[in-house]
Amino acid sequence: PLPQVPSLEKNFAMVITGVGGTGVVTLGALIGMAAHLEGKGCGIIDMAGLAQKGGAVISNLRLAPSPDDIQAIRVAAGGADLVLGCDMVVAASQKVLSCIQTGHTRLAVNSHETITADFTLNPDAELQGDQIKTVIKARAGEEYVEFINAGTLATQLMGDSIAANLFLLGFAWQKGLLPLSHDALTSAIKINGVNVAMNMAAFLWGRRAAYRQALVENLARPVPASPDPQPPADLDTLMARRMDDLKAYQNEALAARYKALVDKVRSAELAMGESGERLSRAVMMNYFKLLSYKDEYEVARLFSNGEFEAMIREAFTGDTRMTFQFAPPFIAHRDKSTHRLRKFRFGPWMMPVLRLLARLKILRGSLLDPFRYQPERKLERALIREYEQDMVSILEHLTPQNIQIAAEIAGLPASIRGFGPLKIQAAAKASEKRTEIFARFYGKSAST
């Protein structure tokens, strides 16, 4: 049913928040066009972050009964009548919170949790979505805020998260938060002329979610592939998969080397009467991670084994042209500011070269390996040797009292992520932690 649309008898101040490159500015333009079609006044100021794509975008938008009534556009402190939060993190920023008047400003916020820039600095960072919601509700008043996971629902219903903003617009309009007519908004979508069918559908689904949210969420929920939940894979199954991966990565010998250490740890754990397999699982996952480091040969194999090309054909239609961005260690120069190797662009002719390089994986780590003297490659081989020595030492001193600490040591490689300088820094941090955990491990051994 059509909602009761609020009348526009005086200036109506809106703040639209989001992330650059997701259509936030376009959303403001659509609202402005709808106001124009009704003969109303509209002024918009878009404030983007340092990054056009991926940076915070805050649009100040003011509607008025007529164009002559538009004076200042920027929304002052506590002056917002409506906040459309296309991104929850930006909606909770101080700039936006300052525009909210407790007990007056209405908010419709997309609760979809999007990865922030913090993850580039701290891979273990968490978004803390519940805390963000609490901050927003505390500022506006709980009854003045409507949360809807527009990102997930738009993706599940229309196959594209870009529809989330129009979904949120439809949601807010159906809630009676926007003083514009249905005809004006849908006409603006058509006039825009971009993805008209999808945007119209997104607007409609947003309205439906505002009216019957639980029903829409049930309709959007993907059908499980199997009615019966699959039990977690046992250790043998998981290890067999990793052995197959290591055979493809290098050869049978590497897979056998992997199995020998995991079996040795597993036998020691079982001999102690441990019912769980925490230590064995930690070794199974982390030893595999160390053995299968992603070097030049592996990158070449992953690009040229056919799976990548099949994925490209499935994702794109028509004529496609692939280009590769690589930083060959022998010709790339380091950027003076980032100290990282600069990448070069290579055309489709690179694919045969990658196929050849993938076949040369037999040279990996040998005296004939041209890449073995790079600092990162030296580090990766050293980490493998260190891990194997650590496991020998752990098994010599393993007791029921320190087995949980042993599992912590075995799981340390999980924190070594990234490539180049990032990986070297992560390895240094893991080494410091290793020293601290080993002190606790031997302390437990001595006290038993």
C-alpha positions as a printed Julia matrix, in Angstrom:
448×3 Matrix{Float64}:
  0.0     0.0     0.0
  1.02    3.59   -0.54
  2.32    5.26    2.64
  1.29    8.62    3.98
  3.85   10.94    2.43
  4.77   13.89    4.68
  3.92   17.31    3.31
  6.68   19.74    2.42
  5.62   23.0     4.03
  9.13   24.16    4.95
 12.72   23.23    4.22
 13.51   19.54    4.65
 17.17   18.69    5.37
 18.64   15.32    4.45
 22.03   13.7     4.89
 22.96   10.76    2.66
 26.0     8.73    3.69
 27.89    6.03    1.88
 31.07    4.93    0.19
 32.46    6.36   -3.04
 31.8     4.31   -6.16
 28.56    2.73   -4.9
 26.06    5.24   -6.3
 25.58    7.54   -3.3
 25.94   10.72   -5.36
 23.57    9.26   -7.96
 21.01    8.61   -5.24
 21.09   12.28   -4.25
 20.73   13.28   -7.9
 17.65   11.05   -8.26
 16.01   12.66   -5.24
 16.87   16.07   -6.65
 15.32   15.18  -10.01
 12.16   13.91   -8.28
 11.86   17.23   -6.44
 12.35   19.12   -9.71
  9.59   17.08  -11.38
  7.22   18.15   -8.61
  8.24   21.8    -8.96
  9.94   21.79   -5.59
 13.31   23.24   -4.74
 16.37   21.11   -4.14
 20.02   21.86   -3.37
 22.8    19.28   -3.0
 26.36   19.42   -1.7
 28.46   16.27   -2.08
 31.44   15.87    0.22
 33.71   12.98   -0.74
 36.65   11.56    1.15
 40.2    11.42   -0.17
 39.35    8.38   -2.29
 36.7     8.79   -4.98
 36.09    5.05   -4.86
 36.05    3.54   -1.41
 36.2     6.8     0.56
 33.43    8.18    2.73
 30.8    10.24    0.91
 28.39   12.55    2.75
 25.77   14.38    0.72
 23.84   17.3     2.22
 20.5    17.69    0.47
 17.81   20.25    1.14
 14.25   20.15   -0.22
 11.9    23.14   -0.17
  8.37   23.98   -1.39
  9.9    26.02   -4.24
 13.39   26.72   -5.65
 13.25   30.24   -4.22
 13.03   28.83   -0.72
 16.47   27.2    -0.94
 19.03   29.25    0.96
 21.88   27.46    2.73
 22.23   23.82    1.66
 24.69   22.5     4.2
 22.97   20.78    7.11
 23.91   22.42   10.39
 24.46   20.69   13.72
 21.23   18.98   14.76
 19.54   20.2    11.58
 18.83   16.95    9.73
 15.26   15.76    9.28
 16.33   12.49    7.63
 19.56   10.51    7.36
 19.82    7.84    4.66
 22.71    5.71    5.85
 23.8     3.72    2.81
 26.89    2.76    4.81
 26.55    2.16    8.54
 30.13    3.11    9.43
 29.89    6.5     7.71
 26.47    7.07    9.28
 28.09    6.67   12.7
 30.9     9.14   11.96
 31.1    12.32   14.01
 30.25   14.5    11.01
 26.94   12.72   10.54
 26.11   12.25   14.22
 26.49   16.0    14.74
 23.68   16.59   12.21
 21.25   14.42   14.17
 18.83   15.97   16.64
 17.8    13.49   19.3
 14.08   12.82   19.18
 13.61   14.53   15.81
 15.91   13.22   13.06
 14.7     9.99   11.41
 17.23    7.48   10.1
 17.07    4.59    7.64
 20.39    2.74    7.78
 21.83   -0.11    5.73
 23.12   -2.51    8.39
 25.22   -4.51    5.92
 28.75   -4.74    7.31
 31.31   -3.55    4.76
 35.05   -4.05    5.19
 36.77   -0.8     6.18
 40.29    0.52    5.65
 41.26   -0.77    9.11
 41.5    -4.25    7.62
 44.45   -3.17    5.44
 46.38   -2.25    8.58
 45.03   -4.93   10.9
 43.79   -8.13    9.2
 42.26   -9.24   12.51
 40.17   -6.09   12.92
 36.44   -6.51   13.51
 33.72   -4.15   12.35
 31.79   -4.17   15.66
 28.45   -3.68   13.91
 26.43   -3.98   17.11
 28.45   -1.21   18.74
 27.91    1.04   15.72
 24.16    0.47   15.92
 24.22    1.3    19.62
 26.03    4.59   18.94
 23.49    5.6    16.28
 20.48    4.67   18.41
 21.9     6.47   21.43
 22.28    9.65   19.4
 18.92    9.63   17.59
 16.7     7.71   19.96
 15.93    4.04   19.35
 12.44    4.62   17.97
 13.79    7.07   15.38
 16.15    4.58   13.69
 15.27    1.86   11.18
 17.95   -0.71   10.3
 17.69   -2.98    7.25
 20.38   -5.17    5.68
 19.92   -3.6     2.27
 23.27   -4.85    0.97
 22.56   -8.53    1.56
 18.89   -8.36    0.57
 19.62   -6.48   -2.66
 22.31   -8.99   -3.59
 20.1   -11.99   -2.87
 17.01  -10.58   -4.58
 18.64   -8.9    -7.6
 22.1   -10.4    -7.78
 23.96   -7.12   -7.35
 24.83   -5.14   -4.23
 24.8    -1.91   -6.27
 21.0    -2.05   -5.96
 21.25   -1.56   -2.18
 20.93    2.23   -2.28
 17.68    2.19   -4.28
 16.45   -0.58   -1.99
 17.13    1.67    1.01
 15.41    4.6    -0.71
 12.3     2.49   -1.27
 12.44    1.32    2.33
 12.66    4.88    3.67
  9.93    6.15    1.35
  7.52    3.37    2.34
  8.17    4.25    5.99
  6.88    7.75    5.21
 10.21    9.45    5.77
 10.56   11.3     2.46
  8.29   14.18    1.27
  8.22   13.15   -2.4
  5.62   11.25   -4.4
  5.93    7.75   -5.79
  5.42    9.0    -9.35
  8.17   11.6    -9.01
 10.71    9.12   -7.65
 10.0     6.41  -10.21
 10.02    8.97  -13.04
 13.43   10.17  -11.85
 14.72    6.6   -11.99
 13.48    6.26  -15.57
 14.93    9.63  -16.61
 18.31    8.61  -15.22
 18.27    5.82  -17.78
 20.83    3.57  -16.09
 19.82    0.05  -15.02
 16.21    1.2   -14.99
 14.66   -2.25  -14.55
 16.97   -3.2   -11.69
 16.6     0.15   -9.93
 12.81    0.06  -10.21
 12.82   -3.47   -8.8
 15.17   -2.44   -5.99
 12.93    0.48   -5.06
  9.9    -1.83   -5.02
 11.63   -4.5    -2.94
 12.69   -1.83   -0.46
  9.05   -0.76   -0.13
  8.02   -4.37    0.41
 10.67   -4.81    3.09
  9.38   -1.74    4.91
  5.87   -3.21    4.87
  6.68   -6.89    5.57
 10.35   -7.13    6.45
 10.3   -10.68    7.8
  8.53  -11.96    4.67
 11.06  -10.31    2.34
 13.96  -11.68    4.39
 12.49  -15.19    4.12
 12.01  -14.82    0.36
 15.59  -13.6    -0.04
 17.11  -16.35    2.07
 19.02  -18.75   -0.23
 17.72  -22.31   -0.39
 20.27  -24.66    1.19
 21.87  -27.12   -1.2
 21.05  -29.97    1.15
 18.27  -30.17    3.75
 20.61  -31.98    6.11
 23.52  -30.05    7.62
 26.85  -31.51    6.62
 28.99  -32.7     9.52
 32.38  -31.05    9.88
 35.07  -32.81    7.88
 37.27  -35.16    9.89
 41.02  -34.73   10.1
 41.76  -37.45    7.55
 39.49  -35.82    4.96
 40.96  -32.38    5.51
 44.5   -33.71    5.35
 43.79  -35.64    2.14
 42.54  -32.46    0.47
 45.68  -30.61    1.45
 47.88  -33.44    0.24
 46.18  -33.24   -3.16
 46.81  -29.5    -3.19
 50.48  -30.0    -2.35
 50.85  -32.54   -5.15
 49.48  -29.96   -7.59
 51.6   -27.25   -5.98
 54.87  -29.21   -6.16
 54.97  -33.02   -6.15
 54.28  -36.27   -4.26
 57.38  -35.81   -2.13
 56.13  -32.56   -0.62
 52.76  -34.14    0.16
 54.52  -37.07    1.85
 56.68  -34.68    3.88
 53.52  -32.91    5.04
 51.75  -36.14    5.98
 54.73  -37.44    7.93
 54.8   -34.48   10.33
 51.02  -34.32   10.8
 50.89  -38.07   11.5
 53.72  -37.76   14.01
 51.95  -34.98   15.91
 48.65  -36.82   15.75
 50.17  -40.01   17.17
 51.72  -38.08   20.06
 48.41  -36.39   20.82
 46.51  -39.68   20.77
 49.14  -41.35   22.96
 48.42  -38.76   25.63
 44.77  -39.77   25.66
 43.58  -36.42   24.32
 39.99  -36.64   23.09
 40.32  -33.52   20.95
 42.61  -32.88   18.01
 43.39  -29.2    18.53
 47.16  -29.58   18.17
 46.91  -31.95   15.2
 44.45  -29.67   13.42
 46.63  -26.63   14.05
 49.63  -28.41   12.52
 47.52  -29.76    9.66
 46.4   -26.25    8.65
 49.47  -24.17    9.42
 52.18  -26.52    8.16
 50.25  -26.69    4.89
 50.14  -22.89    4.78
 53.91  -22.67    5.17
 54.68  -25.38    2.61
 52.39  -23.91   -0.06
 53.67  -20.31   -0.02
 52.54  -18.35   -3.05
 55.66  -17.69   -5.11
 56.18  -16.91   -8.8
 55.64  -20.53   -9.85
 52.39  -20.84   -7.93
 51.01  -17.56   -9.25
 51.81  -18.76  -12.77
 50.1   -22.11  -12.11
 46.93  -20.53  -10.72
 46.63  -18.2   -13.7
 47.37  -20.84  -16.34
 45.73  -24.06  -15.1
 42.46  -23.2   -16.87
 40.33  -22.41  -13.82
 41.04  -18.67  -13.94
 40.23  -18.43  -17.65
 37.0   -20.4   -17.13
 35.99  -18.0   -14.36
 36.61  -15.02  -16.66
 34.5   -16.57  -19.44
 31.67  -17.2   -16.99
 31.78  -13.69  -15.53
 32.1   -11.73  -18.79
 30.47  -12.04  -22.19
 31.64  -10.83  -25.58
 35.21  -10.01  -26.49
 37.5    -9.8   -23.49
 41.15   -8.83  -23.24
 43.21   -9.75  -20.21
 46.07   -7.69  -18.88
 48.29   -8.69  -15.99
 49.86   -6.45  -13.35
 53.17   -7.95  -12.21
 56.3    -6.71  -10.48
 59.08   -8.99  -11.81
 61.84   -8.92   -9.18
 64.63   -8.57  -11.73
 63.29   -5.5   -13.54
 60.87   -3.8   -11.15
 62.03   -0.75   -9.19
 60.99    0.14   -5.67
 58.68    3.06   -5.11
 60.49    5.7    -3.05
 57.49    6.41   -0.84
 56.07    2.9    -0.29
 59.33    0.94   -0.74
 57.36   -1.63   -2.72
 58.11   -2.9    -6.19
 56.29   -1.04   -8.93
 54.09   -3.17  -11.15
 54.2    -3.38  -14.92
 51.28   -4.09  -17.23
 51.55   -7.14  -19.48
 49.18   -8.1   -22.29
 47.54  -11.44  -23.22
 50.88  -12.67  -24.6
 51.85  -13.27  -20.98
 49.66  -16.38  -20.69
 52.06  -18.72  -22.58
 54.9   -17.36  -20.44
 52.9   -18.19  -17.31
 52.27  -21.73  -18.56
 56.0   -22.21  -19.08
 56.83  -20.74  -15.66
 54.28  -23.04  -14.02
 56.08  -26.08  -15.49
 59.36  -24.83  -14.04
 58.07  -25.34  -10.49
 60.43  -28.33  -10.32
 63.18  -25.74   -9.78
 61.5   -24.33   -6.66
 64.04  -23.95   -3.85
 66.85  -25.62   -5.79
 70.19  -24.09   -6.74
 68.76  -23.47  -10.21
 65.8   -21.49   -8.85
 66.34  -17.88  -10.01
 63.94  -16.58   -7.35
 65.43  -18.36   -4.32
 67.68  -15.47   -3.26
 64.88  -12.95   -2.79
 64.4   -11.96    0.88
 60.79  -13.16    0.87
 61.71  -16.58   -0.54
 64.53  -16.98    1.98
 62.1   -16.1     4.75
 59.51  -18.63    3.57
 62.02  -21.49    3.5
 63.37  -20.44    6.9
 59.86  -20.43    8.38
 59.31  -24.0     7.18
 62.57  -25.21    8.74
 61.82  -23.37   11.98
 58.31  -24.82   12.16
 59.55  -28.37   11.67
 62.19  -27.88   14.39
 59.57  -26.37   16.7
 57.32  -29.39   16.29
 60.2   -31.74   17.15
 60.93  -29.71   20.29
 57.25  -29.56   21.24
 56.8   -33.32   20.92
 59.85  -33.92   23.15
 58.33  -31.8    25.95
 54.61  -32.33   25.36
 52.42  -32.91   28.43
 48.68  -32.75   29.09
 49.33  -29.48   30.91
 51.03  -27.66   28.02
 49.28  -29.15   25.01
 46.99  -26.12   24.63
 50.04  -23.84   24.61
 51.61  -26.12   22.01
 48.55  -25.6    19.82
 49.07  -21.82   20.11
 52.61  -22.21   18.79
 51.44  -24.48   15.99
 48.85  -21.89   14.97
 51.23  -18.92   14.74
 51.72  -19.08   10.93
 48.06  -18.13   10.52
 49.03  -14.58   11.5
 51.7   -14.34    8.77
 49.75  -12.84    5.89
 50.36  -10.59    2.92
 53.21  -10.34    0.45
 56.57   -8.58    0.29
 57.27   -6.09    3.11
 53.9    -6.83    4.72
 54.72  -10.52    5.02
 58.18   -9.79    6.41
 56.68   -7.47    9.05
 54.02  -10.04    9.97
 56.69  -12.74   10.32
 58.7   -10.5    12.65
 55.65   -9.98   14.88
 54.91  -13.72   14.87
 58.53  -14.4    15.86
 58.2   -12.11   18.89
 55.0   -13.86   19.9
 56.64  -17.26   19.35
 59.35  -16.41   21.89
 56.76  -15.39   24.47
 54.58  -18.49   23.96
 57.56  -20.86   24.07
 58.53  -19.38   27.43
 55.09  -20.28   28.75
 55.29  -23.72   27.12
 58.61  -24.62   28.78
 57.42  -23.09   32.04
 54.49  -25.48   32.08
 56.82  -28.36   31.22
 59.15  -27.55   34.13
 56.3   -27.26   36.62
 54.9   -30.71   35.91
